[in-house]
Short mmCIF file of C-alpha atoms and ligand atoms in Angstrom, two decimals:
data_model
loop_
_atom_site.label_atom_id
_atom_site.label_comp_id
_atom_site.label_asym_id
_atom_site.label_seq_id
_atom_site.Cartn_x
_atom_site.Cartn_y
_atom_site.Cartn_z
CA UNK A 1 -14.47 11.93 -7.00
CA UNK A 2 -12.40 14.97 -7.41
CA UNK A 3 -8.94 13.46 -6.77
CA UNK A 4 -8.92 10.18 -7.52
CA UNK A 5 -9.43 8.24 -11.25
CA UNK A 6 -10.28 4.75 -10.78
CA UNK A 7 -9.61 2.06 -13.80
CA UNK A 8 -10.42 -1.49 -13.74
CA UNK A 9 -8.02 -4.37 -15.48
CA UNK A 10 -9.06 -7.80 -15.70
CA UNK A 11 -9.33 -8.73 -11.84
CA UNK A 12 -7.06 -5.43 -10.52
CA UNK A 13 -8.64 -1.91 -9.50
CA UNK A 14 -6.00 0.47 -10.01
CA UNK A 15 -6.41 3.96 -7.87
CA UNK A 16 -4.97 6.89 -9.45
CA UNK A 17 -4.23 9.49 -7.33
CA UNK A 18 -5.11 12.29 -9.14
CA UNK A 19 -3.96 16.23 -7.92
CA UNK A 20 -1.04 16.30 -10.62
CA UNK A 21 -0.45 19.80 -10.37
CA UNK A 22 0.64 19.82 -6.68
CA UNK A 23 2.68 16.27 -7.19
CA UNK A 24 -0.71 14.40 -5.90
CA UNK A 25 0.33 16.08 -2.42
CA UNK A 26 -2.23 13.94 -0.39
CA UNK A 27 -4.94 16.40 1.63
CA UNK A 28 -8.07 15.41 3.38
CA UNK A 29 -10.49 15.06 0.67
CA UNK A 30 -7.81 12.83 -0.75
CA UNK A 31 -7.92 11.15 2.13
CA UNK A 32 -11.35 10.87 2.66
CA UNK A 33 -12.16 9.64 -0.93
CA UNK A 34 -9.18 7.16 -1.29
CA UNK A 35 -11.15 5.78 1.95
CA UNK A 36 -14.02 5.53 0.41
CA UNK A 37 -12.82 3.25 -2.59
CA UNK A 38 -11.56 0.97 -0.56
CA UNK A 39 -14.40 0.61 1.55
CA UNK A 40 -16.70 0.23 -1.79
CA UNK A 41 -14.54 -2.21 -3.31
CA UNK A 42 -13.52 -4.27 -0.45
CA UNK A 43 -15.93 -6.85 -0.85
CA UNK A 44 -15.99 -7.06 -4.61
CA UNK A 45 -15.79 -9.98 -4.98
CA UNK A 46 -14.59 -9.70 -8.93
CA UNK A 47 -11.63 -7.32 -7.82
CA UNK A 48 -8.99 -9.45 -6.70
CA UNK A 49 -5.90 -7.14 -5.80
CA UNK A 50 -5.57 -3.46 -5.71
CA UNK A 51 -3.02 -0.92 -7.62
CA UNK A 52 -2.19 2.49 -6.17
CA UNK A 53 -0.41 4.95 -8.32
CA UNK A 54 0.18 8.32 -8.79
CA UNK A 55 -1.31 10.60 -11.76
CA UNK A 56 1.20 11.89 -14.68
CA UNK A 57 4.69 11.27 -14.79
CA UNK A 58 6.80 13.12 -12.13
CA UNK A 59 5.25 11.72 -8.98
CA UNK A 60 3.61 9.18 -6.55
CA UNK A 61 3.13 11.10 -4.31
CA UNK A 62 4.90 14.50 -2.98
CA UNK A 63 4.24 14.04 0.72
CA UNK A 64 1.16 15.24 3.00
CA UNK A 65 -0.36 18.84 1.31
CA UNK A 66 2.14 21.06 3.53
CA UNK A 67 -0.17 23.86 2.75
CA UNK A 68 -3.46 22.71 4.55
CA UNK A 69 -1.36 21.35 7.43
CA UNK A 70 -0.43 25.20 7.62
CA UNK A 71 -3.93 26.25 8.61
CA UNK A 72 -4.71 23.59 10.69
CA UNK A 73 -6.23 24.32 14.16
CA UNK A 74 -5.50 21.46 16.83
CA UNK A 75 -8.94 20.10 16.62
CA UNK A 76 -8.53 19.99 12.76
CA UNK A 77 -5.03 18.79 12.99
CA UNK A 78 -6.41 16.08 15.43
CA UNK A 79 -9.01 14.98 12.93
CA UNK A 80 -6.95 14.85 9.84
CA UNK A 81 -4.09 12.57 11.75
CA UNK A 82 -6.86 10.25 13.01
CA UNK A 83 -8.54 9.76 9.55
CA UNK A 84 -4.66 9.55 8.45
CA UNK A 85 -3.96 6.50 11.36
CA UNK A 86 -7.31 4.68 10.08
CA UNK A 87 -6.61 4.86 6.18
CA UNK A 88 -3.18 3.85 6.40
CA UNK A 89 -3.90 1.25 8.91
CA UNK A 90 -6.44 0.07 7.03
CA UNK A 91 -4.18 -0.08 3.77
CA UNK A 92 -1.81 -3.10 5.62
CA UNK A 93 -4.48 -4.84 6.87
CA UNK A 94 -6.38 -4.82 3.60
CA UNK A 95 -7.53 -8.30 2.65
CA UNK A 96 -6.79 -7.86 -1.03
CA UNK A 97 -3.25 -7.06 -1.96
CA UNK A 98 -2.18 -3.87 -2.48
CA UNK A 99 0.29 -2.89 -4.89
CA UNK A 100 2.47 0.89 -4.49
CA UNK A 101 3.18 1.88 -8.38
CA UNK A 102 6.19 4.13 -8.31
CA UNK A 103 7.02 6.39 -10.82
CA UNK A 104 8.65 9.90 -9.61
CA UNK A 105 8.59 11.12 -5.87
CA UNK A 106 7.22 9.30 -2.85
CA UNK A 107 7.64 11.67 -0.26
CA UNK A 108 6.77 12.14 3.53
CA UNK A 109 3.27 11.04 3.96
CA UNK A 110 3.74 9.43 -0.18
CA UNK A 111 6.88 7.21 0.90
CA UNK A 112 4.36 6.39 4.40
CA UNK A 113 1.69 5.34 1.99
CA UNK A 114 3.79 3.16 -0.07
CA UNK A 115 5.23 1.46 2.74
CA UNK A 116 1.62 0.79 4.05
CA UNK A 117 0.69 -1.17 0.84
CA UNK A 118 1.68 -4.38 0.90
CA UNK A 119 4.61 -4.24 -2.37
CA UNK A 120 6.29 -1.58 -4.03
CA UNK A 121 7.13 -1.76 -7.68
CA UNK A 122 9.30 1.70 -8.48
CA UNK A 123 10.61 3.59 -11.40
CA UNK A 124 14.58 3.65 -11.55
CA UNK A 125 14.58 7.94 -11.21
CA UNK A 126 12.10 7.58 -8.44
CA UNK A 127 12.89 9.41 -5.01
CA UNK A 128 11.99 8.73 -1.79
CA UNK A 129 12.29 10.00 1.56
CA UNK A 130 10.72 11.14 4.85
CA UNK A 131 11.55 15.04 5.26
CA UNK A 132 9.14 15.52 8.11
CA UNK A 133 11.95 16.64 10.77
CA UNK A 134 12.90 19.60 7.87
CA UNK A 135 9.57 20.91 8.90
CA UNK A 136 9.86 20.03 12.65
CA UNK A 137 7.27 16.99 12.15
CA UNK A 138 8.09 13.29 12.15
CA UNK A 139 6.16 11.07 9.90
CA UNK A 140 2.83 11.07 11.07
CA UNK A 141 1.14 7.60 9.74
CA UNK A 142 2.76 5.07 11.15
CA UNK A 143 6.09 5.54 8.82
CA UNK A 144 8.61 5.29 11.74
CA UNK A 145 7.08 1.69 12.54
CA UNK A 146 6.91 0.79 9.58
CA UNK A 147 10.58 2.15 7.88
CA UNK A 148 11.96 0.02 10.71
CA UNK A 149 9.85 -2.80 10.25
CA UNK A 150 11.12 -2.77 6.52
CA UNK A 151 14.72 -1.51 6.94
CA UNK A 152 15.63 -1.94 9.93
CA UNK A 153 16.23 0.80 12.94
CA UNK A 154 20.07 1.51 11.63
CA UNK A 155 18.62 2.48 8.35
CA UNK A 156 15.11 4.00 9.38
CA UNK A 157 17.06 6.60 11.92
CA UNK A 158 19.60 7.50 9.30
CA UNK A 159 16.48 8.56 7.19
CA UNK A 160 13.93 9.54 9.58
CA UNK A 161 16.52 11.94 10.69
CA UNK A 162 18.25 13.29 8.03
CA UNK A 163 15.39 13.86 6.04
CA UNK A 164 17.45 12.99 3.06
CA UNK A 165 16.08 11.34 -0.37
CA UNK A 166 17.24 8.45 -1.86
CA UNK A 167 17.30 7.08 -5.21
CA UNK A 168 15.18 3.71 -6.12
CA UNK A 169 18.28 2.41 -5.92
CA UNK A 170 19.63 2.99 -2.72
CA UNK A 171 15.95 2.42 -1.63
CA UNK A 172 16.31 -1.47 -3.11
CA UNK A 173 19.40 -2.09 -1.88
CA UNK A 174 18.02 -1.51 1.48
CA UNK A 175 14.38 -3.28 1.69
CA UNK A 176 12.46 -0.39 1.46
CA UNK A 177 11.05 -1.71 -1.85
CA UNK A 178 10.48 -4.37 -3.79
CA UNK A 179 11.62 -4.14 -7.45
CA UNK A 180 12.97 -1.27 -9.95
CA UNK A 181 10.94 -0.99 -12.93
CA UNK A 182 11.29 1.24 -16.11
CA UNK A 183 7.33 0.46 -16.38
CA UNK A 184 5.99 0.24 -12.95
CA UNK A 185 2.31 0.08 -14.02
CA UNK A 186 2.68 -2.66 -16.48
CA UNK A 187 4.83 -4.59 -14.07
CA UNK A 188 2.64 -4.15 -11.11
CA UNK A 189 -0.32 -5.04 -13.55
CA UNK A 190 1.49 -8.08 -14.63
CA UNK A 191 2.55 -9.27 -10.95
CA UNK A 192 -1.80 -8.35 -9.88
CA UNK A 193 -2.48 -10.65 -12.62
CA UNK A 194 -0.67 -13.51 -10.95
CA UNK A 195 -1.78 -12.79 -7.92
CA UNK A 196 -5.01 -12.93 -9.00
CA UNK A 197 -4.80 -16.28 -10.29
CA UNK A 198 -4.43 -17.67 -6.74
CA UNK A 199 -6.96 -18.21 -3.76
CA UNK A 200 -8.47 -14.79 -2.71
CA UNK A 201 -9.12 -16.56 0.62
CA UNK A 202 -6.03 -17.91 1.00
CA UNK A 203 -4.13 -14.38 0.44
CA UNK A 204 -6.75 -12.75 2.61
CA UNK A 205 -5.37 -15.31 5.71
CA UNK A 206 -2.48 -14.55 4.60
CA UNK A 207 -2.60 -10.82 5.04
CA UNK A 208 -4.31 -11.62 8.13
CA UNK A 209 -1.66 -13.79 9.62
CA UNK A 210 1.16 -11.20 8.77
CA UNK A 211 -0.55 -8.24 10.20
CA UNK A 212 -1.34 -10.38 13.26
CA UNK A 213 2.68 -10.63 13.76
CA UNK A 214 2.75 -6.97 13.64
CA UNK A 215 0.14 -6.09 16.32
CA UNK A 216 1.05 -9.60 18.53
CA UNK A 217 3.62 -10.75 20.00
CA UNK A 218 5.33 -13.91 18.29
CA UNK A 219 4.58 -16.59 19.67
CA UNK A 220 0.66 -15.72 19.80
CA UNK A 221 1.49 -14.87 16.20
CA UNK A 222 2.03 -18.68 15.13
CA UNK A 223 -1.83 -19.31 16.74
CA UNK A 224 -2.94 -17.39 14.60
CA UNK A 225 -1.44 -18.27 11.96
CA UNK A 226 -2.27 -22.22 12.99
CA UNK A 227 -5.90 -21.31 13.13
CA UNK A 228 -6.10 -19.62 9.64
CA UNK A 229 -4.48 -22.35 8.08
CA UNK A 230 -7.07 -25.08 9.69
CA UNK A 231 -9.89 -22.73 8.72
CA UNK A 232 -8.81 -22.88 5.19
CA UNK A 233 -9.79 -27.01 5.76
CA UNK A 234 -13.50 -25.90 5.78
CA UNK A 235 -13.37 -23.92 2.41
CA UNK A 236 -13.63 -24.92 -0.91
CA UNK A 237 -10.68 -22.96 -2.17
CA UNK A 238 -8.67 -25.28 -0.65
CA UNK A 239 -10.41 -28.25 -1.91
CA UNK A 240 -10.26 -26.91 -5.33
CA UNK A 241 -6.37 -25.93 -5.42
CA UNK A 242 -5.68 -29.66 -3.92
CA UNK A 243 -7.88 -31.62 -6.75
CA UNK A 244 -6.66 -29.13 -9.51
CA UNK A 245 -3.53 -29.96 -8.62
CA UNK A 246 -3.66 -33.86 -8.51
CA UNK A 247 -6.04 -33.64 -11.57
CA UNK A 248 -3.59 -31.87 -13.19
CA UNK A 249 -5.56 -29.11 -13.94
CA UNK A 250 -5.60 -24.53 -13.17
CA UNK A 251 -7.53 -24.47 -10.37
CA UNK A 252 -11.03 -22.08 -10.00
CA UNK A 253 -11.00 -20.05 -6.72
CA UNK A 254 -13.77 -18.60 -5.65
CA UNK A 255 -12.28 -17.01 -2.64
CA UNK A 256 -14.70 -19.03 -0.26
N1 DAK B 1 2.35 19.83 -0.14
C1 DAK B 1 1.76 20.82 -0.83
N2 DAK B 1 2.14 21.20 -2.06
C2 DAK B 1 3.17 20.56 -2.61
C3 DAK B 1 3.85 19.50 -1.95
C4 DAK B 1 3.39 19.14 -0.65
N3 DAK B 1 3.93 18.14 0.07
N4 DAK B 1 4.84 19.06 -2.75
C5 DAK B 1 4.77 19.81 -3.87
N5 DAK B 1 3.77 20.71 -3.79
C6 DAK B 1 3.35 21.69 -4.77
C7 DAK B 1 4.33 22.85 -4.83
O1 DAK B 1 4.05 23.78 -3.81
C8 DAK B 1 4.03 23.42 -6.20
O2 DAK B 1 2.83 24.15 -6.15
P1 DAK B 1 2.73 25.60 -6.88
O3 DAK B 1 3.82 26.42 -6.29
O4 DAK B 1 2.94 25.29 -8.34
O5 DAK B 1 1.35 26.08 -6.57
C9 DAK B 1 3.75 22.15 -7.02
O6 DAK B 1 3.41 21.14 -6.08
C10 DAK B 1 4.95 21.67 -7.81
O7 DAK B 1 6.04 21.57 -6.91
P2 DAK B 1 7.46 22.24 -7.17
O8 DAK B 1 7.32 23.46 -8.01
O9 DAK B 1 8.12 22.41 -5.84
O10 DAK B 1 8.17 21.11 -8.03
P3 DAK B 1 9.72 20.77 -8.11
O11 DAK B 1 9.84 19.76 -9.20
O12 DAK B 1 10.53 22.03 -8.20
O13 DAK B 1 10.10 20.11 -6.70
C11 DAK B 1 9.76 18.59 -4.83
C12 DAK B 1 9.56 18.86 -6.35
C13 DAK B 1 9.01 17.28 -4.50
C14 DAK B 1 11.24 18.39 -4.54
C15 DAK B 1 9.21 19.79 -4.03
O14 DAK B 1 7.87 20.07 -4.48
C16 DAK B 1 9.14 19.51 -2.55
O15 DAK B 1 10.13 19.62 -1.85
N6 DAK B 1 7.94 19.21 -2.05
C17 DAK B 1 7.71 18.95 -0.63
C18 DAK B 1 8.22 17.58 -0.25
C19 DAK B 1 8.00 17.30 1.22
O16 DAK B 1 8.60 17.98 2.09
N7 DAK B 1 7.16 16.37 1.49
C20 DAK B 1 6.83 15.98 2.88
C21 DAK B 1 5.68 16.80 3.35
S1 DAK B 1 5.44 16.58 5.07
C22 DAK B 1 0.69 13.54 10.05
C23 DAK B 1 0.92 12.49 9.23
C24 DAK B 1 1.76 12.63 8.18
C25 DAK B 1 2.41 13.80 7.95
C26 DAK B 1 2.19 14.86 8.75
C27 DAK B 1 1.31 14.75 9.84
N8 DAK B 1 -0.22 13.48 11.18
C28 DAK B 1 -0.80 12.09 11.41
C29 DAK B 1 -0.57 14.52 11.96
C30 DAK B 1 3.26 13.91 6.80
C31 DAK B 1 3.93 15.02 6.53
C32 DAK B 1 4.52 15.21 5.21
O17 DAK B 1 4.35 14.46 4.28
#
């Protein structure tokens, strides 16, 4: 792969995006190979959560590669916005979890990325920000959904429109992320290590249920949700975390 590094830790894969001397400014082969991983490791059944960060120390990543966009013909521009849709879509419905790593600038189509993983762990000098509209754009992969699903449409419009960074801060304060970190990797490692000790299954319903409220409306969403939880009566995950518990002992998941 020529942009991405991949590294595995215990149970976690952890996706470097690699392009460090344009601030891992995401462009189609980026794209194309970050969909790839995911595809490959989706089913691996000894990965059980996912880290995304950005390579070297100053960013995540520094927004969608401005430069390629420039030479885009409509057909092009077309095809790169509906690989775009698919990845990122495919990044919130991902059955493992998926952890955004912080450190430095996350950017336009970087701050839409992060808020498409699932939990954002963030360096305290990080930035982050959608400047689309400074360009005459607006964000592009689902990032004015999902800034208001996070924030809130007060606080999405007073970004999405002024274009203006904010500090990790400012960006915790408001729900855009999770936690502020001086070590983001070691955190998110630490927090993928937990999360790995529970039921794959029963994260992957979880997931499922969750996206489900996004794309139904809410009382549908509580079927759903109803139906993944009796399904989880048929697996042995569920067997396993209820006799571990009144054995008192950690219980084995299998994810199954
Ligand atoms: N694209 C391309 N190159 C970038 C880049 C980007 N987004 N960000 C940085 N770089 C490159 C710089 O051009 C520079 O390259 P060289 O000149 O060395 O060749 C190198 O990275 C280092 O950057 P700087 O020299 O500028 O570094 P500084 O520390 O001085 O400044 C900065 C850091 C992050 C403040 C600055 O680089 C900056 O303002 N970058 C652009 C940030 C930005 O506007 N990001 C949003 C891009 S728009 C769509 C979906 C999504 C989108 C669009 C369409 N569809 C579905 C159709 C999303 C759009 C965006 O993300």
């Amino acid at each position: 792969m020529k942009y991405i590094k991949l590294k595995i830790k215990d149970k976690t894969l952890i996706i470097y995006l690699n392009r460090v001397e344009k601030l891992n400014a995401l462009n189609s082969t980026m794209i194309k190979e970050l969909d790839e991983v995911l595809n490959q490791y989706l089913n691996n059944e000894s990965v059980r959560c996912v880290i995304i960060a950005g390579a070297g120390d100053k960013s995540f990543v520094a927004g969608a590669d401005i430069k390629e966009m420039e030479a885009f013909s409509p057909l092009e521009a077309a095809d790169y916005s509906n690989k775009g849709l698919n990845l990122f879509n495919k990044i919130e419905a991902y059955t493992k979890p998926i952890i955004a790593s912080i450190n430095g600038y996350a950017l336009g189509g970087g701050c839409e990325l992060a808020m498409a993983c699932h939990i954002r762990y963030v360096s305290p000098k990080s930035l982050l920000g959608l400047p689309e509209v400074t360009l005459g754009l607006i964000p592009g992969y689902g990032g004015t959904q999902r800034l208001r699903n996070l924030v809130g449409l007060g606080k999405a419009s007073e970004l999405i429109f002024s274009g203006k960074y904010i500090k990790s801060e400012e960006a915790l304060k408001i729900g855009l992320i999770n936690k502020i970190c001086e070590d983001p990797m070691e955190e998110s490692i630490k927090l993928a290590n937990k999360i790995s000790q529970n039921s794959p299954l029963a994260i992957k319903y979880a997931i499922q249920s969750m996206v489900s409220g996004l794309n139904n409306n809410y009382l549908d969403s509580f079927d759903i949700e109803n139906n993944l939880f009796s399904n989880l009566f048929d697996a042995s995950d569920s067997k396993e975390g209820i006799s571990a518990f009144l054995n008192k002992r950690t219980p084995e998941f299998k994810g199954k």
